[in-house]
Amino acid sequence: MATCVAEAERPNVNGAISNAQTKILTDLPAELIEHILCFPILKHGDICNVSCCSKRLNDVCHGSGKVWGHQYKLRWPRLQMFYRHNECYDWLREYRTRHRVGIQIRRTVDTISKRFFTEVPCVGQVLGDSFAEIESLGMPEHFCEDELLFILNSDKRKSLTLKYYAKKILYFLRQQNILKSLKTFIEQPAEHQSALEGAVLVDQYCNPLAAVTMSSISAQLDGIAEKVKKMLRIKNPSHPSLRVSQGARFVVEDFELQSQVVYALNSVLYEQLQYKGNEFDYYNPLNSYIHQVLLRHTGIPISLSVLYMTLAQKLGVQLEPVNFPNHFLLRWCQKPRRSEDIYDFVYIDAFGKGKQLTVKECEHLIGHQVTADYYSAISTTEVLLRIVGNLLNIGKRGEGNEKSYQLLRDSLDLYLTINPDNVQYLLLQARLYFHLGIWPEKVLDILQHIQALDPSQHGAVGYLVQHTLEHIQHKKHPVAPDVKKRNAPEHLEVQYSVGLIMKHKRSGYNCVIYGWDPKCTMSQEWITTMRVHQLSSGANQPFFNVLVQDGTCRYAAQENLEPHSAPLEIGHPEVGRYFSEFADTHYAANEELQSRYPEDLRETLATVQELYHRLTPGSENREEPPATDQNNHQATPMSPNASM
């Protein structure tokens, strides 16, 4: 057998196997041939060559056999989760399909940068046409996603632009699938909906690249429920909740037994596991994401209420969600029969460590009286609208950066999926897209829908339609990009070039240059606000667009920048938009950025060679103390003409 393997591993010069090798293989039992052809050293090309040598070898390498199954699993191990172990598949056909999808995906992603690149990026850019291309391939979605993940997991420092757009497409494709699941969820009868499942769908949509699944969330809650049962067992070894298996639906009727569950739940959740309301960072969107609440043991009233209500239900206690103003609550009926009298309920504050409140105490919680309607139980759909509404408000409160715009877009998508005819939010979505300059065709669809729902919005709709049509016309006749050559007389004072890794002298931040102007091009208001006049050269000096390590984009004066003594990678989400590779001492601009700054690459290479060859031993460890005077910090996060 060792001889056979050795022979199989020695192909002749043209890549095929010799007649002698063929004879050795064909004389072996089929099982042994399969075993040899499944050696890791053999690739799909080798199997193709072997199968062409004789009919017997071709039969052994048939599409549904072990050999092609092994090749498929070896090349794309992540896809094994989509196949059942005991079923027969045409592995050769699967291999060809997956290979073809990979080529098409890469070809599409590779062209996106050329079509969508802008030196000053549009915050929240949507690559709608390219997403449509991916969808129109008509290939299995899991193949498309697998290729995108393969691109993202390749060499960390290379193919940065390819990875940048692959990530955007993966983000979009996953969100589209989650929206489909959300629509299916909403169409289910109310009794089949769970607040937890709805909250997980919201979480998944806002975090499509995170590993958030309903099964993992449920498993974590089952673990907490087991801790509660352990405590119940100490209090009451014969408690009915202890006899019910996981997943079974049941209701504990006796009020005293219910009280024991609630007491044990409070003890485990708030004392043992230290869950608490996030009073100090209330408006952090992480407080609304179930997987983050479980990870960080903190949340806001509604997210903690969803967890509390789900755990109580697993243990046989039925609690109902209450859409109380400014502070979401749960209610627990104290009567043996269902009642609508608000005084027949105890109200549970999951944010306040499970404290039980009367009606009067609920009013004291928010500082004013409310009508009885606010104490009523609400549906799962209304719970989701409240969760999404919270995220919408956080997005509106944002600082106008990429994260806040993305959150606003995501929460609007979710809200309008649940309630598609809300004119107020439809108009907000249209205005947001218009403001960001993205997806004008979708803006027109939204405006048409608004006009059909509410003709009184004609004025606002008409204005947006007119300017959106102008935007579409402008897209058809784009302005040629501004090409900046270093030898132009007005550029002679520019000392630094695109791709250099810099340090801000005053603020101490690390950054990479992705653009420059020979003079400050910002508005007079910005120049005054940033006290540019206090600089020795004022606004009459080169200014640089830089991506900063903290994820912001800034506009910095030349006199405030210096090359970094020890170049390092800049962990900014937009690096891939401009650069194709991190080359240890600098970033290599991609083709699109090079076309704007055609002479900068040569300048960058010369600079890094001179700079890092003349460093004295130990100088790479030099650190400058951050300045305490921030007055001359010539950069603001997400300045108007900075990138995302």
XYZ file of C-alpha atoms in Angstrom:
644
model
C 0.000 0.000 0.000
C 2.865 2.379 0.799
C 4.251 1.759 -2.714
C 0.853 2.529 -4.259
C 0.571 5.791 -2.352
C 4.112 6.772 -3.301
C 3.366 6.093 -6.948
C 0.123 8.066 -6.750
C 2.027 11.030 -5.319
C 4.480 11.152 -8.232
C 2.609 12.537 -11.264
C 4.540 12.823 -14.516
C 5.720 16.141 -15.919
C 2.470 17.069 -17.676
C 0.322 16.581 -14.569
C -1.318 13.293 -15.664
C -0.408 9.907 -14.257
C 1.604 7.392 -16.252
C 0.360 4.096 -17.652
C 2.301 2.252 -14.972
C 0.710 4.314 -12.241
C -2.706 3.749 -13.808
C -2.201 -0.024 -13.855
C -1.085 -0.061 -10.222
C -4.231 1.806 -9.193
C -6.688 -0.134 -11.348
C -5.454 -3.456 -9.979
C -6.396 -2.435 -6.435
C -9.812 -2.948 -4.800
C -12.191 -0.001 -5.227
C -12.198 0.743 -1.485
C -8.393 1.014 -1.447
C -8.390 3.264 -4.523
C -10.912 5.533 -2.787
C -8.728 5.585 0.309
C -5.655 6.586 -1.733
C -7.538 9.259 -3.690
C -8.757 10.779 -0.419
C -5.225 11.636 0.697
C -5.093 15.376 1.614
C -2.218 16.024 -0.798
C -4.504 15.378 -3.781
C -6.567 18.305 -5.055
C -9.582 18.442 -7.337
C -7.351 18.797 -10.420
C -5.555 15.578 -9.514
C -8.873 13.743 -9.165
C -9.981 15.023 -12.579
C -6.721 13.740 -14.105
C -7.049 10.353 -12.424
C -10.669 9.893 -13.499
C -9.681 10.454 -17.149
C -7.091 7.651 -17.154
C -9.370 4.621 -17.341
C -12.994 3.597 -17.107
C -12.362 1.838 -13.788
C -10.860 4.955 -12.219
C -13.640 7.044 -13.696
C -16.188 4.741 -12.061
C -14.424 4.982 -8.700
C -14.457 8.803 -8.992
C -18.190 9.036 -9.749
C -19.978 12.194 -8.634
C -21.877 10.643 -5.731
C -18.926 8.725 -4.385
C -16.549 9.077 -1.478
C -13.737 10.718 -3.475
C -15.641 13.821 -4.591
C -17.418 13.970 -1.256
C -14.006 14.146 0.404
C -12.806 16.868 -1.996
C -15.929 18.941 -1.317
C -15.630 18.635 2.464
C -11.900 19.348 2.383
C -12.304 22.579 0.433
C -15.483 23.934 2.044
C -15.744 22.449 5.554
C -18.210 25.106 6.789
C -20.867 23.877 4.332
C -21.150 20.446 5.977
C -23.855 21.757 8.297
C -26.215 21.970 5.303
C -26.024 18.230 4.491
C -27.524 15.239 6.262
C -25.092 12.456 7.045
C -27.172 9.550 5.789
C -28.367 11.064 2.502
C -26.776 10.642 -0.918
C -25.598 13.735 -2.815
C -24.030 14.366 -6.200
C -20.833 15.811 -4.742
C -19.282 16.567 -8.114
C -22.283 18.692 -9.071
C -22.207 20.411 -5.668
C -18.471 21.044 -6.111
C -18.940 22.587 -9.553
C -21.844 24.755 -8.394
C -19.976 26.036 -5.351
C -16.866 26.713 -7.455
C -18.903 28.632 -10.040
C -20.636 30.693 -7.337
C -17.237 31.561 -5.865
C -15.979 32.891 -9.201
C -19.128 34.966 -9.780
C -19.149 36.387 -6.252
C -15.513 37.443 -6.467
C -16.041 38.987 -9.892
C -18.992 41.018 -8.611
C -17.304 42.125 -5.395
C -14.132 43.025 -7.292
C -16.002 45.496 -9.521
C -17.859 47.295 -6.723
C -14.978 49.551 -5.695
C -14.648 50.864 -9.248
C -18.354 51.719 -9.403
C -18.988 53.083 -5.923
C -15.732 54.635 -4.800
C -15.867 58.226 -3.624
C -12.954 59.965 -1.962
C -15.346 61.591 0.511
C -17.636 58.657 1.274
C -21.325 58.850 1.765
C -22.198 57.826 5.313
C -24.365 54.696 5.286
C -23.715 54.030 1.595
C -26.009 51.408 0.087
C -24.723 49.335 -2.813
C -28.195 48.355 -3.959
C -27.333 47.436 -7.549
C -24.547 45.108 -6.482
C -26.749 43.403 -3.876
C -29.317 42.840 -6.602
C -26.600 41.265 -8.757
C -25.692 38.828 -5.996
C -29.347 37.918 -5.481
C -29.922 37.508 -9.216
C -27.205 34.854 -9.504
C -29.911 32.374 -8.590
C -27.434 30.295 -6.620
C -27.920 28.737 -3.178
C -27.615 31.475 -0.572
C -25.363 29.400 1.663
C -22.857 29.128 -1.206
C -22.830 32.918 -1.644
C -22.374 33.468 2.083
C -19.631 30.841 2.317
C -17.586 32.564 -0.402
C -18.019 35.950 1.256
C -16.846 34.474 4.573
C -13.914 32.832 2.791
C -12.877 36.264 1.467
C -13.236 37.847 4.924
C -11.169 35.134 6.627
C -8.266 35.241 4.169
C -4.882 36.913 4.877
C -5.629 39.690 7.384
C -3.368 42.318 5.809
C -4.173 41.744 2.128
C -7.177 42.224 -0.180
C -8.567 44.876 2.172
C -10.817 46.465 -0.457
C -12.225 43.082 -1.497
C -12.954 42.302 2.163
C -14.509 45.721 2.746
C -17.186 45.205 0.098
C -17.607 41.495 0.811
C -18.497 42.464 4.393
C -21.069 45.003 3.192
C -22.707 42.452 0.892
C -22.754 39.771 3.602
C -24.326 42.320 5.971
C -27.053 43.055 3.433
C -27.780 39.429 2.499
C -28.140 38.379 6.127
C -30.401 41.328 6.878
C -32.646 40.419 3.942
C -33.033 36.882 5.275
C -33.771 38.149 8.782
C -36.478 40.487 7.416
C -38.097 37.491 5.715
C -38.061 35.629 9.027
C -39.526 38.657 10.810
C -42.380 38.903 8.286
C -43.139 35.207 8.767
C -43.037 35.686 12.543
C -45.502 38.605 12.429
C -47.935 36.647 10.248
C -48.189 33.860 12.842
C -51.197 33.739 15.189
C -50.579 35.784 18.354
C -50.583 32.678 20.564
C -47.638 31.258 18.575
C -45.485 34.366 18.925
C -42.977 34.829 21.712
C -41.467 38.122 22.800
C -38.078 36.426 23.102
C -38.074 35.212 19.499
C -39.116 38.661 18.282
C -36.384 40.309 20.367
C -33.805 37.878 18.944
C -34.871 38.786 15.380
C -34.402 42.482 16.196
C -30.996 41.686 17.684
C -29.985 39.648 14.623
C -31.050 42.374 12.206
C -29.030 45.055 13.976
C -26.043 42.702 14.381
C -26.124 40.515 11.254
C -22.432 39.612 11.446
C -22.628 38.446 15.072
C -23.266 34.811 15.995
C -26.750 35.381 17.449
C -29.150 32.439 17.172
C -32.434 31.584 18.824
C -31.014 28.221 19.906
C -28.007 29.778 21.675
C -30.182 32.374 23.445
C -32.693 29.697 24.511
C -29.867 27.498 25.799
C -28.586 30.341 27.990
C -32.079 30.939 29.385
C -32.490 27.217 30.025
C -29.275 27.385 32.027
C -30.655 30.225 34.162
C -33.943 28.349 34.592
C -32.006 25.327 35.899
C -30.360 27.558 38.518
C -33.816 28.765 39.580
C -35.018 25.159 39.856
C -32.033 24.329 42.009
C -33.049 27.080 44.408
C -36.701 26.003 44.253
C -35.664 22.488 45.179
C -34.166 23.800 48.415
C -37.347 25.716 49.237
C -39.855 23.106 48.080
C -38.532 19.732 46.814
C -42.025 18.781 45.569
C -42.633 21.955 43.556
C -44.398 21.087 40.242
C -41.930 23.173 38.203
C -39.210 20.671 39.104
C -41.025 17.803 37.409
C -41.424 19.478 34.023
C -38.849 18.869 31.309
C -37.288 21.708 29.315
C -39.495 23.107 26.571
C -42.755 21.714 27.965
C -45.586 24.223 28.368
C -47.431 24.216 31.687
C -48.964 26.648 34.170
C -48.653 26.602 37.948
C -52.149 27.422 39.204
C -51.541 27.746 42.938
C -50.651 31.335 43.902
C -48.303 30.303 46.722
C -46.366 28.051 44.350
C -46.157 30.903 41.838
C -44.759 33.148 44.575
C -42.038 30.598 45.282
C -40.998 30.708 41.590
C -40.907 34.520 41.539
C -38.893 34.641 44.756
C -36.361 32.088 43.435
C -36.169 33.877 40.068
C -35.392 37.208 41.736
C -32.771 35.592 43.943
C -30.957 33.924 41.027
C -31.255 36.737 38.498
C -30.412 39.718 40.682
C -28.439 38.324 43.613
C -26.622 35.306 42.243
C -26.092 36.458 38.609
C -26.034 40.187 39.415
C -28.347 41.351 36.608
C -29.182 45.041 36.891
C -30.632 47.997 35.049
C -28.055 50.076 33.205
C -28.690 53.441 34.820
C -25.303 54.935 33.909
C -25.351 54.176 30.161
C -29.081 53.942 29.565
C -29.050 55.001 25.890
C -26.441 52.505 24.764
C -28.080 50.355 22.028
C -26.376 47.263 23.480
C -28.968 47.439 26.284
C -31.642 46.499 23.734
C -29.867 43.482 22.223
C -30.748 40.240 23.991
C -27.376 38.574 23.412
C -25.620 41.599 24.899
C -27.969 41.702 27.908
C -27.093 38.065 28.597
C -23.391 38.745 28.072
C -23.171 41.944 30.136
C -25.919 41.169 32.694
C -27.410 44.630 32.211
C -30.168 46.181 30.151
C -33.135 48.541 30.085
C -36.664 47.864 31.391
C -38.006 46.225 28.229
C -35.044 43.927 27.508
C -34.849 42.776 31.129
C -38.632 42.298 31.134
C -38.453 40.023 28.080
C -35.865 37.848 29.840
C -37.789 37.864 33.131
C -41.125 37.033 31.483
C -39.575 34.200 29.422
C -37.883 32.649 32.459
C -41.082 32.868 34.511
C -42.996 31.163 31.704
C -40.431 28.329 31.540
C -41.163 27.767 35.244
C -44.956 27.859 34.929
C -45.762 31.481 35.888
C -47.645 33.562 33.336
C -46.652 37.238 33.286
C -47.908 39.821 30.806
C -46.061 42.769 29.218
C -47.315 46.251 30.108
C -46.519 49.215 27.853
C -46.158 51.633 30.751
C -44.896 55.085 29.703
C -41.151 55.668 30.151
C -40.707 52.416 32.085
C -41.734 49.016 30.713
C -43.325 46.677 33.293
C -44.768 43.185 33.693
C -48.015 42.342 35.438
C -48.832 39.284 37.530
C -52.476 38.461 38.197
C -53.297 37.843 41.861
C -56.736 36.337 41.216
C -57.500 32.711 40.334
C -59.543 33.795 37.328
C -58.498 36.169 34.591
C -59.301 39.766 35.483
C -59.134 43.140 33.727
C -59.252 45.155 36.923
C -55.861 46.888 37.169
C -55.953 46.540 40.971
C -56.037 42.732 40.686
C -52.431 42.707 39.486
C -48.995 43.136 40.979
C -46.636 44.996 38.618
C -43.048 43.752 38.371
C -40.172 46.087 37.623
C -37.499 43.900 35.984
C -35.231 46.964 35.742
C -35.571 47.477 39.493
C -34.424 43.980 40.507
C -37.883 42.437 40.237
C -39.528 44.810 42.700
C -43.298 44.286 42.987
C -45.393 47.456 42.677
C -48.984 48.524 43.252
C -50.790 50.885 40.885
C -49.923 53.857 43.102
C -46.282 52.842 43.231
C -46.212 52.578 39.429
C -47.411 56.181 39.184
C -44.770 57.220 41.695
C -42.166 55.505 39.485
C -42.804 57.964 36.629
C -43.965 60.919 38.709
C -47.520 61.326 37.402
C -50.868 59.580 37.033
C -51.907 57.694 33.899
C -55.180 56.212 32.687
C -56.079 52.561 33.209
C -55.257 51.799 29.548
C -51.555 52.033 30.332
C -51.836 49.091 32.734
C -53.268 46.770 30.071
C -51.360 43.823 28.638
C -50.008 44.315 25.121
C -49.313 41.946 22.225
C -45.922 40.603 21.151
C -46.039 42.886 18.095
C -46.460 45.904 20.374
C -43.501 44.722 22.472
C -41.360 44.618 19.314
C -42.496 48.087 18.263
C -41.456 49.406 21.675
C -38.010 47.745 21.409
C -37.500 49.111 17.901
C -38.882 52.502 18.946
C -36.207 52.715 21.646
C -33.505 51.988 19.061
C -35.006 54.598 16.742
C -34.784 57.228 19.449
C -31.167 56.297 20.174
C -30.386 56.620 16.468
C -31.983 60.064 16.376
C -29.955 61.117 19.402
C -26.727 60.003 17.699
C -23.821 62.210 16.729
C -24.352 61.981 12.974
C -21.673 59.313 12.571
C -21.723 55.986 10.770
C -22.947 54.009 13.792
C -25.897 56.290 14.548
C -26.954 56.454 10.891
C -26.701 52.670 10.594
C -28.787 52.218 13.751
C -31.378 54.683 12.478
C -31.576 52.882 9.136
C -31.811 49.440 10.732
C -34.480 50.447 13.248
C -36.533 52.181 10.527
C -36.336 49.014 8.403
C -37.566 46.952 11.340
C -40.328 49.342 12.364
C -41.687 49.594 8.801
C -41.555 45.822 8.384
C -43.801 45.475 11.432
C -45.930 48.548 10.658
C -45.444 49.298 6.926
C -48.030 52.084 6.678
C -46.676 54.453 9.325
C -46.449 57.697 7.344
C -44.308 59.463 9.952
C -41.560 56.866 9.785
C -41.851 56.380 6.026
C -41.197 60.102 5.608
C -38.288 59.895 8.063
C -36.814 57.004 6.081
C -37.139 58.911 2.797
C -35.543 62.016 4.323
C -32.715 59.947 5.830
C -31.877 58.296 2.514
C -32.146 61.644 0.739
C -29.873 63.310 3.307
C -27.277 60.552 2.966
C -27.540 60.613 -0.826
C -28.139 56.872 -1.047
C -30.486 54.590 -2.957
C -32.515 57.321 -4.762
C -34.669 54.745 -6.545
C -35.835 53.384 -3.191
C -36.544 56.940 -2.011
C -38.952 57.391 -4.946
C -40.737 54.127 -4.060
C -41.124 55.277 -0.438
C -42.461 58.685 -1.500
C -44.965 57.084 -3.860
C -46.203 54.895 -0.995
C -46.521 57.942 1.302
C -48.533 59.828 -1.317
C -50.934 56.888 -1.663
C -51.383 56.636 2.124
C -51.687 60.344 2.899
C -52.221 62.823 0.025
C -51.898 65.711 2.518
C -48.124 65.078 2.527
C -47.979 66.358 -1.051
C -45.737 69.326 -0.205
C -42.995 67.360 1.557
C -43.241 64.521 -0.953
C -43.061 66.855 -3.956
C -39.911 68.561 -2.692
C -38.134 65.247 -2.085
C -39.266 63.795 -5.431
C -37.895 66.796 -7.338
C -34.489 66.695 -5.665
C -34.257 62.903 -5.805
C -34.840 62.977 -9.568
C -32.068 65.569 -9.829
C -29.809 63.218 -7.864
C -30.594 60.349 -10.256
C -29.774 62.566 -13.248
C -26.529 63.612 -11.578
C -25.598 59.950 -11.127
C -26.041 59.387 -14.856
C -23.551 62.169 -15.626
C -20.929 61.972 -12.870
C -18.309 64.669 -12.535
C -14.766 63.542 -13.319
C -12.755 63.052 -10.108
C -10.204 65.655 -9.085
C -6.716 64.294 -9.816
C -4.005 65.732 -7.567
C -0.435 65.570 -8.868
C 2.364 66.412 -6.509
C 4.422 68.341 -9.046
C 1.668 70.920 -9.588
C 2.848 74.368 -8.355
C 0.008 74.660 -5.827
C 0.924 71.262 -4.299
C 4.628 71.805 -3.659
C 4.131 72.466 0.068
C 2.395 69.117 0.660
C 4.924 67.097 2.690
C 3.033 63.861 3.282
C 1.297 61.373 1.004
C -1.587 58.931 0.929
C -0.923 55.705 2.839
C 1.515 57.111 5.399
C 0.857 56.173 9.019
C 0.958 59.324 11.126
C 0.697 60.566 14.685
C -1.021 63.770 15.772
C 1.513 65.866 17.688
C -1.003 67.498 20.022
C -3.701 64.867 20.523
C -1.489 61.797 20.249
C -3.836 59.757 18.058
C -2.565 57.345 15.379
C -3.976 57.577 11.860
C -3.438 56.920 8.157
C -3.711 59.553 5.398
C -6.331 58.885 2.716
C -6.472 62.340 1.106
C -5.104 65.893 1.197
C -5.767 69.470 0.141
C -3.078 72.109 -0.480
C -5.094 74.513 1.708
C -7.916 74.030 4.218
C -11.191 73.608 2.299
C -13.571 73.595 5.259
C -16.165 76.301 5.867
C -15.285 79.522 7.652
C -17.551 78.422 10.505
C -15.546 75.208 10.963
C -12.259 77.095 10.739
C -13.431 79.494 13.460
C -14.849 76.740 15.676
C -11.655 74.693 15.459
C -9.492 77.801 16.097
C -7.402 77.168 13.015
C -6.156 80.781 13.210
C -4.128 79.799 16.293
C -1.893 77.561 14.175
C 1.361 79.101 12.995
C 0.288 78.788 9.331
C -3.460 78.988 9.963
C -5.658 77.655 7.161
C -3.022 78.527 4.555
C -1.265 75.153 4.768
C -1.962 71.588 3.577
C -4.678 69.679 5.428
C -5.044 65.906 5.442
C -8.018 63.553 5.586
C -7.095 60.805 8.029
C -8.664 57.622 9.355
C -8.060 57.509 13.099
C -7.442 54.429 15.239
C -10.570 55.165 17.330
C -12.840 54.801 14.274
C -13.337 58.517 13.562
C -12.391 60.416 10.409
C -10.623 63.748 10.851
C -9.172 66.685 8.954
C -5.745 67.594 10.340
C -3.278 70.418 9.634
C 0.124 69.491 8.250
C 1.980 71.146 11.135
C 0.094 68.935 13.614
C 1.106 65.652 11.954
C 4.319 63.644 11.904
C 5.170 60.178 10.556
C 4.699 57.503 13.193
C 7.971 56.247 14.643
C 6.693 52.649 14.765
C 4.043 52.075 12.046
C 1.070 50.022 13.100
C -2.226 48.862 11.628
C -5.080 51.339 11.938
C -8.222 49.556 13.118
C -10.703 51.743 11.249
C -13.776 50.223 9.554
C -13.218 52.295 6.383
C -9.595 51.298 5.732
C -10.657 48.842 3.014
C -12.502 51.565 1.096
C -9.173 53.228 0.293
C -6.408 50.674 0.741
C -5.730 47.219 -0.644
C -2.986 46.117 1.734
C -1.112 46.894 4.930
C 2.582 46.638 4.027
C 4.174 46.831 7.505
C 5.399 50.427 7.121
C 2.446 51.934 5.222
C -0.886 51.242 3.556
C -0.997 50.597 -0.198
C -3.723 52.662 -1.867
C -6.202 50.714 -3.995
C -6.624 51.450 -7.702
C -9.399 53.958 -7.141
C -7.474 56.043 -4.616
C -4.316 55.823 -6.736
C -6.222 57.305 -9.674
C -6.964 60.388 -7.511
C -3.371 60.648 -6.250
C -1.322 59.053 -9.062
C 2.078 60.151 -7.744
C 1.554 59.499 -4.036
C 2.526 55.829 -3.994
C 6.025 56.610 -5.210
C 6.297 59.400 -2.642
C 5.054 57.114 0.154
C 7.556 54.380 -0.705
C 10.406 56.888 -0.769
C 9.338 58.370 2.564
C 9.085 55.059 4.413
C 12.387 53.855 3.006
C 14.160 57.010 4.141
C 12.332 57.229 7.486
C 12.562 53.651 8.728
C 16.088 52.992 7.447
C 17.532 55.951 9.341
C 15.852 55.184 12.684
C 18.415 54.736 15.437
C 18.154 51.681 17.708
C 15.429 52.158 20.270
C 13.869 55.154 18.517
C 10.907 53.052 17.461
C 9.836 53.036 21.131
C 9.661 56.812 21.385
C 6.314 58.038 22.681
C 5.115 61.624 22.872
C 2.944 62.624 25.823
C -0.566 63.736 24.798
C -1.101 67.465 25.055
C -3.480 68.878 27.596
C -4.366 71.849 25.381
C -6.964 70.727 22.858
C -7.549 74.119 21.283
C -5.479 73.415 18.196
C -6.835 69.966 17.533
C -7.787 70.445 13.886
C -10.119 67.515 13.546
C -13.585 66.592 14.636
C -15.119 63.110 14.504
C -17.180 62.779 11.337
C -16.436 66.290 10.098
C -18.680 67.301 7.183
C -16.296 66.317 4.402
C -14.650 63.408 6.131
C -15.356 59.762 5.415
C -17.599 57.454 7.438
